[in-house]
Structure formats: C-alpha cells, structure tokens
Amino acid sequence: MNRDSQEWKESYPKLLEACRALPPAHRDYLDEDYVRNLMRTVLDPRMQTAMVAKAIEHFNAQWQDRRPTLDDLEAILARFPDDHDGNVAMAQELWGYKHWTRAAMLRHLVEFFKSIGVTDEPSLRSWAQTASFADDFEGRVEGLGPTSFQWLVMRQGLERLRPDGHLHRFVKSVLDHEVTDADLVSLLTAVADELKLKPYDLDWRIWENERWRPKHPAKATE
C-alpha cells in the first residue's frame, strides 16, 4: 500500500485514532531472562497473575547471586523422575506449588527448544522474530496453544511488528476489511511512530484490547 494512495489516506487516519484511544497496557510483558521465559510460558495459561508472580518470586529467591542458565535448569530437571510424583516434587522446588502438569510441560518445552538450538535469550529472540504458531510451535508441546505462543513472543519486546492474528483482527474491526500482512505492518508501524510508541508497546495495547474487550474493539470516531 503506497502512502500516497487513496487506500492509505482512508485507512491510516482510522487506525491512528483507534490506536490513540487504546489505554496503556496493564502489564509490562518484556522479560529478557531465558529460563524465566520458559517458566512463564508454562505457568501463564489459565493461571491467576498473582499466583504466577509468586511462583516466579519463589524461583528467583533461589538465584539471587546470578541469573540461571539452561544448564542450571536442566540440572534441576534431572534430579526428579519424569512421573507424577517426580513432577510434583520438582514443581514444589521450582515454584512452591504442586503444578505437576506444568512441570511436565516445562520438561517438554526445554526438549523442544534444545532440539532447534534455542538455548539462551539471544537465540530465543532470534527465533521469535520469524516464528509462527502454525509452522514453528503448534503441537510441539502438549498443552501449549496459540495464547502461550503469543505471550512468549510478546515478552521478547521485538522492535518490529509481526502480522499476527490479533493485529489482523483489530485492523479488520477498525477498517471493516482485511489487509495484507505487508500493509498491516506498514500501517501500524506508521501509527506507532506517530504516537511515539515502541512497536511492541502498540502490540501489547492491541493484544489486551482484543483479549479482554473482544466485543468492543476500539474504533475511530466518525
């Protein structure tokens, strides 16, 4: 979509006003700790925010002197058998809770990322730049779906917008028609620049709008 085109002149102002109306994100999703990112990925789904925070605090308290690595995490995983009782005990050590199914998911998530060479924060950020749920995550770890994937990507604080589903839904709700991936990125990047927002900040605002107010998307005023 050319910025001099009639389509841009009609679409950009509507999206600008719709995005201007979005409140700041309720959470700062950015997390630059690799091990904590893996833990949040298995803890966040359908778990109260306060409980997730307490679980992470419990783990952090054990690593006050340095940031744990994948090797450190694997050493903990290796101490417990991969069965119900072992995963209960592991969950209690890691998080102070008995979330054994999430402990099992953590094992499988570690195995998956190791198998594709994603073993630290730089490689996780690099993977998140281009990964899609359907091609790169779906079915890899039982119990982790599109929401888990999206939260994981959002926590990387990418400096460019990705044409993910929640952005397409938002744009369609504002413009009443779909746009291409390239046009979506161009339009919303221009909006972020105008509003002096980081791309990931605008992404977070739109994510929350679509997640918690799906029946009342922000629209430009007539």
PDB file of C-alpha atoms in Angstrom, residues 63 65-69:
ATOM      1  CA  TRP A  63      19.066 -17.435  42.340  1.00  0.00           C
ATOM      2  CA  ASP A  65      23.530 -14.225  43.174  1.00  0.00           C
ATOM      3  CA  ARG A  66      23.305 -14.836  39.411  1.00  0.00           C
ATOM      4  CA  ARG A  67      20.945 -15.458  36.522  1.00  0.00           C
ATOM      5  CA  PRO A  68      20.292 -19.189  35.985  1.00  0.00           C
ATOM      6  CA  THR A  69      21.106 -20.753  32.628  1.00  0.00           C
TER       7      THR A  69
END
